[in-house]
Amino acid sequence: MELLVASAIGLLTAVGIYLMLRLRTFPVILGLTFLSYAVNVFIFAAGRLAVNQPPIIAKGATYADPLPQALVLTAIVISFGMTAVIVIMSLGGYLESGHDKVDMDGKP
Amino acid sequence: MTHWIIAPVVLPALVAALMVVALRHSLALQRAASIVSILALNAIAVALLASATQTGPEAYFLGNWPAPFGIVLVLDRLSAMMVLLLTGLALPVVLYAVGSGWDAKGAHFHPLLQFLLMGIAGAFLTGDAFNLFVFFEVLLIASYGLMIHGGTRDRTRAGIQYVAFNLVGSSLFLIALATIYAVTGTLNMADLAEKLPTLPDGDAALIRVAAVMLIMVFAIKGALVPLQFWLPGTYANAPGVVASMFAVMTKVGAYATLRFGTLIFPTTLPATGPLVAEMLLPAALLTLAIGAIGILGATTLPRLVAMAAIASMGTAFIAIAAFTPATTSAALYYILHSTLATAALFLVADLVTRRRTDGMLTAQSPIAQSGLIGALFMVAAIAIAGMPPLSGFIGKLLILDAWRDHAATVWTAILVSTFLTILGLSRAGSTLFWKSQATAGDAPKPKPEPLAFAAVFALLAGLAALTILAGPVTRWLDATAASLYDPAPYIAATKLYQDRADAP
């Protein structure tokens, strides 16, 4: 399972960085989303990987670390909000300039 | 002071919500609420500063949860000073926004400004690394809105780059925090300071990776080379008044670097050693050089000021990078000075740009109130370049003195870049104000903007006060810097919970 999670994080990050370096806003936003998925899985893994362990302390039972789950929830909410902002801004940029290139127009 | 510690976070949040919900339709009421809120914040910040000076670090336990498990805010001398700097800058900025009519050019200027204040104050006060991330996001999302305020095409597109850059920064921040949590099992800053020195050697590599990533995140905020690319486009395209408020946002990066570099990754920590300092110094020197060259190369006034902001961050980070009490004291003085000076120069640039068709550094027909604005430009330029008699000179002198034993690199960088800055600013000033006088065209009718001019005067008066009171201020800063290198009271403050009567 470690190999699966680690390679999933690596793949998501690689895809995210590749897309982020594109010239147009849509792939860039997709890349940022992939990057935030990778980060979310990574935070989750920071609390150690465990199967069938609820994040609740019960008598005699083993439990998973609940804090990374709370952290990842915060991270998901924040990245969701930020993605919404950048989507709206790039829509505005597209409507105002007629294209969706990330670069400025070469004016100083 | 217990409950007042959280007031700089809660008050702007409530006021912003009130504005959006109840005062949505009346700009006049929003302006009044915004100014009253910022005045109140100033009073609170002064009280917090007095309290931190007298009683030392004090922790506020949110929801009354004990420290390593719940979130704490910690008020110490450094955070109190930064909060006062923030509120002290916000007052002229909001007056300028009202006086120049910037806040009427789009919706929700004042609520966004309040949310920005909330995020920055929270980032200064928090004692929890993950909470620092959350406050970073609060201040960023407010800054996105402010940056594209009254949006034009270029402003929106520069805004996209700004948001994308910072989203990458946030991802890095989260990866670093998750790595730290995986190794230590805590994200409370005081708890980290205690746990990191006792880590087994096997975990040192992970901590070094996390430290490097954290410093990179703070370098993005502080616009250190090679992560400064977002700043010129953002600051030059943002409304002038917003760019002026952003002058304190780069200082969040400087503050966080200072806090983490002294409390969590001090040079005495076996896992990282002098890693942070070794990374920062070359980057800071390059930042200063690129900023100074950028001032010479800039073709528009806002971009020139943005480059001056980068150069001043380079100077501040040079002082931070030494991590000794003397240099840190110099860094703090320079941070106070450069925030006010950069903000003042952005406001003057906005006064000029709004009276012309564009911000190009070319001779055009003379602007209204050319003499007064030219004089203000000169004073602000003297301040940011670091010439006597204003506080920039004292700040740079303190930094040079603190780096006495590295004269070859640091002195050369600071002195040469100061020369380039003077050259660039005087060329810009003479083109804008003197050559324009020589062109044909009558001076247009003056625009009476008493509040806007008062705001610029207030910032310059702040610089003058910083110069005149340099003695007491540096003595206070010396004690602040010394307290950063003795984190025991800071750590002890977050543990006070166990001794309290109402502890469970």
Coordinates of C-alpha atoms in Angstrom, one line a residue:
Chain A
M1 CA 0.0 0.0 0.0
E2 CA 2.9 2.3 0.7
L3 CA 4.1 1.9 -2.8
L4 CA 0.7 2.6 -4.2
V5 CA 0.1 5.8 -2.2
A6 CA 3.6 7.1 -2.8
S7 CA 3.5 6.5 -6.5
A8 CA 0.0 8.0 -6.7
I9 CA 1.3 11.2 -4.9
G10 CA 4.3 11.3 -7.2
L11 CA 2.2 10.8 -10.3
L12 CA -0.4 13.5 -9.3
T13 CA 2.4 15.9 -8.5
A14 CA 4.2 15.3 -11.8
V15 CA 0.9 15.7 -13.8
G16 CA 0.2 18.9 -11.8
I17 CA 3.6 20.5 -12.4
Y18 CA 3.5 19.6 -16.1
L19 CA 0.0 21.1 -16.6
M20 CA 1.0 24.1 -14.5
L21 CA 3.7 25.0 -16.9
R22 CA 1.4 25.3 -19.8
L23 CA 0.6 28.6 -21.5
R24 CA -3.2 28.7 -21.1
T25 CA -5.2 29.2 -18.0
F26 CA -7.4 26.1 -18.2
P27 CA -4.5 23.6 -18.1
V28 CA -2.8 25.7 -15.4
I29 CA -5.9 25.5 -13.2
L30 CA -6.2 21.7 -13.8
G31 CA -2.5 21.4 -12.9
L32 CA -3.1 23.4 -9.7
T33 CA -6.0 21.1 -8.9
F34 CA -3.9 18.0 -9.4
L35 CA -1.2 19.5 -7.2
S36 CA -3.7 20.1 -4.4
Y37 CA -5.0 16.5 -4.7
A38 CA -1.4 15.3 -4.3
V39 CA -1.0 17.5 -1.3
N40 CA -4.2 16.2 0.2
V41 CA -3.2 12.6 -0.1
F42 CA 0.3 13.5 1.2
I43 CA -1.2 15.1 4.4
F44 CA -3.4 12.1 4.8
A45 CA -0.3 9.8 4.7
A46 CA 1.5 12.0 7.2
G47 CA -0.7 10.4 9.9
R48 CA 0.7 6.9 8.9
L49 CA -1.2 4.6 6.6
A50 CA -3.7 2.3 8.4
V51 CA -6.6 0.1 7.3
N52 CA -9.8 -0.4 9.2
Q53 CA -8.9 1.9 12.0
P54 CA -11.4 4.6 12.9
P55 CA -10.0 7.9 14.1
I56 CA -11.8 7.5 17.4
I57 CA -10.2 6.5 20.7
A58 CA -12.1 3.4 22.0
K59 CA -11.2 1.0 24.7
G60 CA -8.9 -1.7 23.6
A61 CA -9.1 -0.8 19.9
T62 CA -6.3 0.7 17.8
Y63 CA -7.1 4.0 16.2
A64 CA -5.8 6.1 13.4
D65 CA -4.4 9.6 14.0
P66 CA -7.3 12.0 13.6
L67 CA -5.4 15.2 13.3
P68 CA -4.2 14.7 9.6
Q69 CA -7.8 14.0 8.7
A70 CA -8.8 17.4 10.2
L71 CA -5.9 19.1 8.5
V72 CA -6.8 17.6 5.2
L73 CA -10.4 18.7 5.6
T74 CA -9.1 22.3 6.1
A75 CA -6.8 22.0 3.1
I76 CA -9.6 20.6 0.9
V77 CA -11.9 23.5 1.8
I78 CA -9.2 26.1 1.2
S79 CA -8.0 24.7 -2.1
F80 CA -11.6 24.4 -3.2
G81 CA -12.2 28.1 -2.5
M82 CA -9.0 29.2 -4.1
T83 CA -9.8 27.1 -7.2
A84 CA -13.1 28.8 -7.4
V85 CA -11.4 32.2 -7.2
I86 CA -8.9 31.5 -9.9
V87 CA -11.6 30.0 -12.2
I88 CA -13.7 33.2 -11.9
M89 CA -10.6 35.4 -12.5
S90 CA -9.4 33.5 -15.5
L91 CA -13.0 33.6 -16.9
G92 CA -12.9 37.4 -16.4
G93 CA -9.5 37.6 -18.1
Y94 CA -10.7 35.5 -21.0
L95 CA -13.8 37.6 -21.5
E96 CA -12.0 40.8 -21.3
S97 CA -9.0 40.0 -23.5
G98 CA -10.5 37.4 -25.9
H99 CA -7.9 34.7 -25.2
D100 CA -6.8 32.6 -22.3
K101 CA -3.0 32.9 -22.4
V102 CA -1.4 33.2 -19.0
D103 CA 1.4 35.6 -20.1
M104 CA 0.9 39.3 -20.2
D105 CA 0.7 41.0 -23.6
G106 CA 4.3 42.1 -23.6
K107 CA 3.5 45.6 -22.5
P108 CA 5.7 46.9 -19.6
Chain B
M1 CA -4.8 41.3 28.4
T2 CA -6.0 37.8 28.0
H3 CA -9.0 38.2 25.6
W4 CA -7.7 41.2 23.8
I5 CA -5.0 39.1 22.1
I6 CA -7.6 37.8 19.7
A7 CA -9.3 41.2 19.1
P8 CA -7.1 42.1 16.1
V9 CA -8.4 38.9 14.4
V10 CA -12.1 39.0 15.5
L11 CA -12.8 42.7 15.2
P12 CA -12.0 43.1 11.5
A13 CA -13.8 39.8 10.7
L14 CA -17.0 41.0 12.4
V15 CA -16.8 44.5 10.9
A16 CA -16.2 43.0 7.4
A17 CA -19.2 40.7 7.8
L18 CA -21.3 43.6 9.1
M19 CA -20.4 45.6 6.0
V20 CA -21.2 42.9 3.6
V21 CA -24.5 42.1 5.2
A22 CA -25.9 45.3 6.6
L23 CA -24.0 48.3 5.0
R24 CA -23.8 46.9 1.5
H25 CA -25.7 49.8 -0.1
S26 CA -24.0 52.7 1.5
L27 CA -20.4 53.5 0.7
A28 CA -20.5 56.3 3.3
L29 CA -21.4 54.0 6.1
Q30 CA -18.8 51.4 4.9
R31 CA -16.1 54.1 5.0
A32 CA -17.1 55.2 8.5
A33 CA -17.2 51.6 9.8
S34 CA -13.9 50.9 8.2
I35 CA -12.1 53.9 9.6
V36 CA -13.6 53.4 13.1
S37 CA -12.6 49.7 13.0
I38 CA -9.0 50.6 12.1
L39 CA -8.8 53.3 14.7
A40 CA -10.0 50.8 17.3
L41 CA -7.5 48.3 16.0
N42 CA -4.7 50.9 16.4
A43 CA -5.8 51.4 20.0
I44 CA -5.8 47.7 20.7
A45 CA -2.4 47.3 19.0
V46 CA -0.9 50.0 21.2
A47 CA -2.3 48.3 24.3
L48 CA -1.0 44.9 23.2
L49 CA 2.4 46.4 22.6
A50 CA 2.5 47.9 26.1
S51 CA 1.4 44.6 27.6
A52 CA 3.9 42.6 25.7
T53 CA 6.7 45.0 26.7
Q54 CA 5.7 44.9 30.4
T55 CA 4.7 41.2 31.0
G56 CA 6.5 39.3 28.2
P57 CA 5.0 36.6 26.0
E58 CA 1.4 35.7 26.7
A59 CA -0.6 32.9 25.2
Y60 CA -4.3 32.9 24.3
F61 CA -5.8 29.4 24.2
L62 CA -8.6 29.2 21.6
G63 CA -11.7 27.4 22.9
N64 CA -9.7 26.9 26.1
W65 CA -7.9 23.8 24.7
P66 CA -4.5 23.1 26.3
A67 CA -1.6 24.2 24.1
P68 CA -0.1 21.4 22.0
F69 CA -3.6 20.1 21.2
G70 CA -5.6 23.2 20.6
I71 CA -4.6 26.4 18.7
V72 CA -2.8 29.1 20.6
L73 CA -2.2 32.7 19.7
V74 CA 1.0 34.1 21.3
L75 CA 1.5 37.7 21.9
D76 CA 5.2 38.6 22.3
R77 CA 7.2 41.8 21.5
L78 CA 7.8 40.9 17.9
S79 CA 4.2 40.0 17.1
A80 CA 2.9 43.1 19.0
M81 CA 5.2 45.3 17.0
M82 CA 4.2 43.8 13.7
V83 CA 0.5 44.2 14.5
L84 CA 1.0 47.8 15.4
L85 CA 2.9 48.3 12.1
L86 CA 0.0 46.7 10.3
T87 CA -2.7 48.9 11.9
G88 CA -0.5 51.9 11.7
L89 CA -0.2 51.4 7.9
A90 CA -3.8 50.6 7.5
L91 CA -5.0 54.0 8.8
P92 CA -3.3 56.1 6.1
V93 CA -4.2 53.5 3.4
V94 CA -7.9 53.6 4.3
L95 CA -7.8 57.4 4.4
Y96 CA -6.1 57.5 1.0
A97 CA -8.7 55.1 -0.4
V98 CA -11.5 57.3 0.8
G99 CA -9.8 60.5 -0.2
S100 CA -8.8 59.4 -3.7
G101 CA -12.1 57.6 -4.4
W102 CA -10.4 54.3 -5.1
D103 CA -12.9 52.5 -2.9
A104 CA -15.8 53.6 -5.1
K105 CA -14.3 52.1 -8.2
G106 CA -15.5 48.6 -7.4
A107 CA -17.6 46.7 -4.9
H108 CA -16.4 45.5 -1.5
F109 CA -13.2 47.4 -1.1
H110 CA -13.6 48.0 2.7
P111 CA -14.8 44.5 3.6
L112 CA -11.8 43.0 1.7
L113 CA -9.5 45.4 3.4
Q114 CA -10.8 44.3 6.8
F115 CA -10.4 40.6 5.9
L116 CA -6.8 41.4 4.8
L117 CA -6.2 43.0 8.2
M118 CA -7.7 40.0 9.9
G119 CA -5.5 37.5 8.0
I120 CA -2.2 39.5 8.5
A121 CA -2.9 40.1 12.2
G122 CA -3.7 36.5 12.6
A123 CA -0.5 35.4 10.8
F124 CA 1.5 37.7 13.2
L125 CA -0.2 36.4 16.3
T126 CA -0.6 32.7 15.8
G127 CA 1.5 30.2 17.7
D128 CA 0.5 27.2 15.6
A129 CA 2.2 26.4 12.3
F130 CA -1.0 25.1 10.6
N131 CA -2.9 28.0 11.8
L132 CA -0.3 30.2 10.2
F133 CA -1.1 28.5 6.9
V134 CA -4.8 29.2 7.4
F135 CA -4.2 32.9 8.1
F136 CA -1.9 33.0 5.1
E137 CA -4.8 31.8 3.0
V138 CA -7.2 34.3 4.6
L139 CA -4.9 37.2 3.8
L140 CA -4.2 35.8 0.3
I141 CA -7.9 35.4 -0.6
A142 CA -8.6 39.0 0.5
S143 CA -5.6 40.2 -1.4
Y144 CA -6.8 38.5 -4.6
G145 CA -10.0 40.5 -4.3
L146 CA -8.2 43.7 -3.6
M147 CA -5.6 43.2 -6.3
I148 CA -8.3 43.1 -9.1
H149 CA -10.3 45.8 -7.4
G150 CA -11.9 48.1 -10.1
G151 CA -10.5 45.5 -12.6
T152 CA -9.1 46.3 -15.9
R153 CA -7.9 43.8 -18.5
D154 CA -4.3 43.9 -17.5
R155 CA -5.1 43.9 -13.8
T156 CA -7.2 40.8 -14.0
R157 CA -4.6 38.9 -16.0
A158 CA -1.8 39.9 -13.7
G159 CA -4.1 38.8 -10.9
I160 CA -4.3 35.3 -12.4
Q161 CA -0.5 35.0 -12.3
Y162 CA -0.5 36.2 -8.7
V163 CA -3.1 33.7 -7.6
A164 CA -1.5 30.8 -9.5
F165 CA 1.9 31.6 -7.9
N166 CA 0.5 31.7 -4.5
L167 CA -1.5 28.5 -4.9
V168 CA 1.8 26.7 -5.7
G169 CA 3.2 28.4 -2.6
S170 CA 0.3 27.1 -0.5
S171 CA 0.8 23.5 -1.8
L172 CA 4.5 23.7 -0.8
F173 CA 3.5 25.1 2.6
L174 CA 1.1 22.1 3.2
I175 CA 3.7 19.6 2.1
A176 CA 6.2 21.1 4.5
L177 CA 3.7 21.1 7.4
A178 CA 2.7 17.5 6.7
T179 CA 6.3 16.4 6.6
I180 CA 6.9 18.2 10.0
Y181 CA 3.8 16.6 11.5
A182 CA 4.8 13.1 10.2
V183 CA 8.2 13.4 11.9
T184 CA 7.3 15.2 15.2
G185 CA 3.6 14.6 15.7
T186 CA 3.0 18.3 16.5
L187 CA 2.5 21.6 14.7
N188 CA 2.4 23.9 17.7
M189 CA 5.4 26.2 17.3
A190 CA 6.6 26.2 20.9
D191 CA 6.1 22.4 21.0
L192 CA 8.1 22.1 17.8
A193 CA 10.9 24.2 19.3
E194 CA 11.1 21.7 22.2
K195 CA 10.7 18.5 20.2
L196 CA 13.0 19.1 17.3
P197 CA 16.4 19.1 19.2
T198 CA 15.5 15.7 20.7
L199 CA 14.8 14.0 17.4
P200 CA 16.7 10.9 16.4
D201 CA 19.4 11.4 13.7
G202 CA 17.4 9.4 11.2
D203 CA 14.8 12.0 11.0
A204 CA 17.2 14.9 10.4
A205 CA 17.0 14.6 6.6
L206 CA 13.2 15.0 6.6
I207 CA 13.3 18.0 8.9
R208 CA 15.9 19.6 6.6
V209 CA 13.6 19.1 3.6
A210 CA 10.7 20.6 5.5
A211 CA 12.8 23.5 6.7
V212 CA 13.9 24.3 3.1
M213 CA 10.4 24.1 1.8
L214 CA 9.1 26.4 4.6
I215 CA 11.8 28.9 3.9
M216 CA 10.8 28.7 0.2
V217 CA 7.2 29.5 1.0
F218 CA 8.3 32.5 3.1
A219 CA 10.6 33.5 0.3
I220 CA 7.6 33.6 -2.1
K221 CA 5.8 35.8 0.4
G222 CA 8.9 38.0 0.9
A223 CA 9.7 38.1 -2.8
L224 CA 13.2 36.7 -2.5
V225 CA 15.0 35.9 -5.8
P226 CA 14.3 33.5 -7.5
L227 CA 10.8 33.5 -6.2
Q228 CA 10.1 37.3 -6.7
F229 CA 8.5 37.0 -10.2
W230 CA 5.0 37.6 -8.9
L231 CA 5.7 40.9 -7.3
P232 CA 6.5 43.4 -10.0
G233 CA 3.4 42.4 -12.1
T234 CA 1.2 42.3 -9.1
Y235 CA 2.2 45.5 -7.4
A236 CA 2.5 47.4 -10.7
N237 CA -1.0 46.4 -11.9
A238 CA -2.8 46.5 -8.5
P239 CA -4.5 49.8 -7.6
G240 CA -1.9 52.1 -6.0
V241 CA -3.7 52.2 -2.7
V242 CA -3.8 48.4 -2.6
A243 CA -0.1 48.1 -3.6
S244 CA 0.6 50.4 -0.7
M245 CA -1.2 48.1 1.7
F246 CA 0.6 45.1 0.2
A247 CA 3.8 46.7 1.4
V248 CA 3.2 45.0 4.7
M249 CA 2.3 41.6 3.1
T250 CA 5.9 41.0 2.0
K251 CA 6.8 41.6 5.6
V252 CA 4.7 38.7 6.6
G253 CA 7.3 36.5 4.8
A254 CA 10.1 38.3 6.7
Y255 CA 8.3 37.9 10.0
A256 CA 7.7 34.2 9.4
T257 CA 11.3 33.6 8.4
L258 CA 12.5 35.4 11.5
R259 CA 10.0 33.5 13.8
F260 CA 10.8 30.1 12.3
G261 CA 14.6 30.8 12.0
T262 CA 14.9 31.8 15.7
L263 CA 12.3 29.6 17.4
I264 CA 12.0 26.4 15.4
F265 CA 15.1 26.1 13.2
P266 CA 17.7 28.1 15.2
T267 CA 21.3 27.7 14.1
T268 CA 21.9 25.6 17.2
L269 CA 19.5 22.9 16.1
P270 CA 21.5 19.8 15.2
A271 CA 19.2 18.7 12.3
T272 CA 19.4 21.9 10.3
G273 CA 22.4 23.9 11.7
P274 CA 23.0 27.1 9.8
L275 CA 21.0 25.8 6.8
V276 CA 18.4 28.6 6.9
A277 CA 21.0 31.3 7.1
E278 CA 23.1 29.8 4.4
M279 CA 20.1 29.7 2.0
L280 CA 18.9 33.2 2.8
L281 CA 22.1 35.3 2.4
P282 CA 22.9 34.6 -1.3
A283 CA 19.2 34.9 -2.2
A284 CA 18.9 38.2 -0.3
L285 CA 22.0 39.6 -1.9
L286 CA 20.7 38.7 -5.4
T287 CA 17.3 40.1 -4.5
L288 CA 18.9 43.4 -3.6
A289 CA 20.9 43.5 -6.8
I290 CA 17.9 42.6 -9.0
G291 CA 15.7 45.2 -7.3
A292 CA 18.3 47.9 -7.8
I293 CA 18.9 47.0 -11.4
G294 CA 15.1 46.8 -11.9
I295 CA 14.8 50.4 -10.6
L296 CA 17.2 51.5 -13.3
G297 CA 15.4 49.5 -16.0
A298 CA 11.8 50.2 -15.1
T299 CA 9.8 52.0 -17.8
T300 CA 6.7 52.8 -15.7
L301 CA 6.4 54.5 -12.3
P302 CA 4.5 51.7 -10.5
R303 CA 6.9 49.1 -11.7
L304 CA 9.8 51.2 -10.5
V305 CA 8.3 51.4 -7.0
A306 CA 7.6 47.6 -7.1
M307 CA 11.3 47.1 -7.9
A308 CA 12.2 49.4 -5.0
A309 CA 10.0 47.2 -2.8
I310 CA 12.0 44.1 -3.9
A311 CA 15.3 45.9 -3.2
S312 CA 14.1 46.8 0.3
M313 CA 13.0 43.2 0.9
G314 CA 16.5 42.1 -0.1
T315 CA 18.1 44.5 2.4
A316 CA 15.8 43.3 5.1
F317 CA 16.5 39.7 4.4
I318 CA 20.3 40.4 4.4
A319 CA 19.9 41.6 7.9
I320 CA 17.6 38.7 8.9
A321 CA 20.0 36.1 7.3
A322 CA 22.7 36.6 10.0
F323 CA 20.5 35.4 12.8
T324 CA 22.3 37.3 15.6
P325 CA 20.6 39.6 18.1
A326 CA 22.4 42.7 16.7
T327 CA 21.5 42.0 13.0
T328 CA 17.9 41.1 13.9
S329 CA 17.5 44.4 15.7
A330 CA 18.7 46.2 12.6
A331 CA 16.4 44.0 10.5
L332 CA 13.4 44.9 12.6
Y333 CA 14.2 48.7 12.3
Y334 CA 14.6 48.3 8.6
I335 CA 11.3 46.4 8.3
L336 CA 9.5 49.2 10.1
H337 CA 11.1 51.8 7.9
S338 CA 10.8 50.1 4.6
T339 CA 7.1 49.2 5.1
L340 CA 6.2 52.9 5.6
A341 CA 8.6 54.1 2.9
T342 CA 7.4 51.7 0.3
A343 CA 3.8 52.4 1.1
A344 CA 4.4 56.2 0.9
L345 CA 6.1 55.8 -2.5
F346 CA 3.3 53.7 -3.8
L347 CA 0.8 56.4 -2.8
V348 CA 2.8 59.2 -4.4
A349 CA 3.1 57.1 -7.5
D350 CA -0.7 56.7 -7.5
L351 CA -1.1 60.5 -7.1
V352 CA 1.1 61.0 -10.2
T353 CA -0.4 58.2 -12.3
R354 CA -4.0 59.2 -11.7
R355 CA -3.2 62.8 -12.9
R356 CA -1.6 61.5 -16.2
T357 CA -2.8 59.2 -18.9
D358 CA -0.5 56.4 -17.9
G359 CA 2.4 55.6 -15.6
M360 CA 5.1 55.7 -18.2
L361 CA 8.3 57.4 -17.2
T362 CA 8.2 59.9 -20.0
A363 CA 7.9 63.7 -20.1
Q364 CA 4.2 64.5 -20.5
S365 CA 2.2 67.7 -20.0
P366 CA 2.6 68.8 -16.4
I367 CA 0.2 67.4 -13.8
A368 CA -1.9 69.3 -11.3
Q369 CA -0.2 70.2 -8.0
S370 CA 3.1 69.2 -9.6
G371 CA 5.2 71.0 -7.1
L372 CA 3.6 69.5 -4.0
I373 CA 3.6 66.0 -5.4
G374 CA 7.2 66.4 -6.7
A375 CA 8.3 67.3 -3.2
L376 CA 6.4 64.3 -1.7
F377 CA 8.1 62.1 -4.3
M378 CA 11.5 63.4 -3.3
V379 CA 11.0 62.8 0.4
A380 CA 9.7 59.3 -0.2
A381 CA 12.5 58.6 -2.6
I382 CA 15.1 59.8 -0.1
A383 CA 13.5 57.5 2.5
I384 CA 13.4 54.4 0.3
A385 CA 16.9 54.9 -1.1
G386 CA 18.3 55.3 2.4
M387 CA 19.8 58.7 2.2
P388 CA 20.1 61.0 5.2
P389 CA 18.2 62.5 7.0
L390 CA 15.4 60.0 7.0
S391 CA 15.2 56.6 8.7
G392 CA 16.3 54.6 5.7
F393 CA 19.8 55.9 6.3
I394 CA 19.7 54.8 9.9
G395 CA 18.3 51.5 9.0
K396 CA 21.0 50.8 6.4
L397 CA 23.7 52.1 8.8
L398 CA 22.5 49.7 11.4
I399 CA 22.6 46.8 8.9
L400 CA 26.1 47.7 7.7
D401 CA 27.3 48.0 11.3
A402 CA 25.9 44.6 12.2
W403 CA 27.6 43.0 9.2
R404 CA 30.9 44.7 9.9
D405 CA 32.9 41.4 9.5
H406 CA 31.5 40.6 6.0
A407 CA 32.2 44.0 4.5
A408 CA 33.4 42.6 1.2
T409 CA 30.1 41.1 0.1
V410 CA 27.4 42.7 2.1
W411 CA 28.8 46.3 2.2
T412 CA 29.5 46.2 -1.5
A413 CA 26.0 44.9 -2.3
I414 CA 24.2 47.4 -0.1
L415 CA 26.3 50.4 -1.1
V416 CA 26.3 49.8 -4.8
S417 CA 22.6 49.0 -4.9
T418 CA 21.9 52.2 -2.9
F419 CA 23.8 54.2 -5.5
L420 CA 21.7 52.5 -8.3
T421 CA 18.5 53.2 -6.4
I422 CA 19.4 56.9 -6.0
L423 CA 20.3 57.1 -9.7
G424 CA 17.0 55.4 -10.9
L425 CA 14.8 57.4 -8.5
S426 CA 16.4 60.8 -9.4
R427 CA 16.1 60.1 -13.1
A428 CA 12.5 59.1 -12.7
G429 CA 11.8 62.2 -10.6
S430 CA 13.4 64.6 -12.9
T431 CA 11.6 63.1 -15.9
L432 CA 8.3 63.2 -14.2
F433 CA 8.4 66.6 -12.6
W434 CA 11.1 68.7 -14.3
K435 CA 11.0 67.6 -17.9
S436 CA 7.3 67.6 -17.8
Q437 CA 7.4 71.3 -16.8
A438 CA 9.4 72.0 -19.9
T439 CA 6.8 70.5 -22.2
A440 CA 4.0 72.5 -23.7
G441 CA 0.7 72.5 -22.0
D442 CA -0.9 74.3 -19.1
A443 CA -1.0 72.8 -15.7
P444 CA -4.6 71.5 -15.2
K445 CA -6.8 72.6 -12.4
P446 CA -5.6 71.1 -9.0
K447 CA -7.7 68.3 -7.8
P448 CA -8.5 68.9 -4.1
E449 CA -7.9 65.6 -2.4
P450 CA -7.2 66.7 1.2
L451 CA -7.6 63.2 2.7
A452 CA -5.3 61.6 0.1
F453 CA -2.6 64.1 0.7
A454 CA -3.1 63.8 4.5
A455 CA -2.5 60.1 4.2
V456 CA 0.8 60.6 2.4
F457 CA 1.8 63.2 4.9
A458 CA 0.9 60.8 7.7
L459 CA 3.2 58.1 6.3
L460 CA 6.1 60.6 5.9
A461 CA 5.5 61.8 9.4
G462 CA 5.7 58.2 10.6
L463 CA 9.1 58.0 8.9
A464 CA 10.2 61.3 10.5
A465 CA 9.1 60.0 13.9
L466 CA 11.0 56.8 13.3
T467 CA 14.1 58.9 12.6
I468 CA 13.8 61.3 15.5
L469 CA 12.9 58.5 18.0
A470 CA 15.6 56.2 16.5
G471 CA 17.3 56.0 19.9
P472 CA 14.4 54.7 22.0
V473 CA 13.1 52.6 19.1
T474 CA 16.4 50.8 18.6
R475 CA 16.7 50.2 22.3
W476 CA 13.3 48.6 22.4
L477 CA 14.1 46.6 19.2
D478 CA 17.4 45.4 20.8
A479 CA 15.4 43.9 23.7
T480 CA 12.9 42.4 21.2
A481 CA 15.7 40.8 19.2
A482 CA 17.3 39.5 22.4
S483 CA 14.0 37.9 23.4
L484 CA 13.8 36.1 20.0
Y485 CA 17.1 34.3 20.8
D486 CA 15.9 33.3 24.3
P487 CA 12.7 31.4 23.4
A488 CA 12.2 30.0 26.9
P489 CA 9.6 32.6 28.0
Y490 CA 7.7 32.1 24.7
I491 CA 7.6 28.3 25.2
A492 CA 6.7 28.7 28.8
A493 CA 3.8 31.0 28.0
T494 CA 2.1 28.3 25.9
K495 CA 2.4 25.9 28.8
L496 CA 0.7 28.1 31.4
Y497 CA -2.6 26.3 30.8
Q498 CA -1.7 23.5 33.1
D499 CA -1.2 25.9 36.0
R500 CA -4.6 27.6 35.6
A501 CA -7.3 27.1 38.0
D502 CA -10.0 26.3 35.4
A503 CA -7.8 23.7 33.7
P504 CA -9.6 20.4 33.6

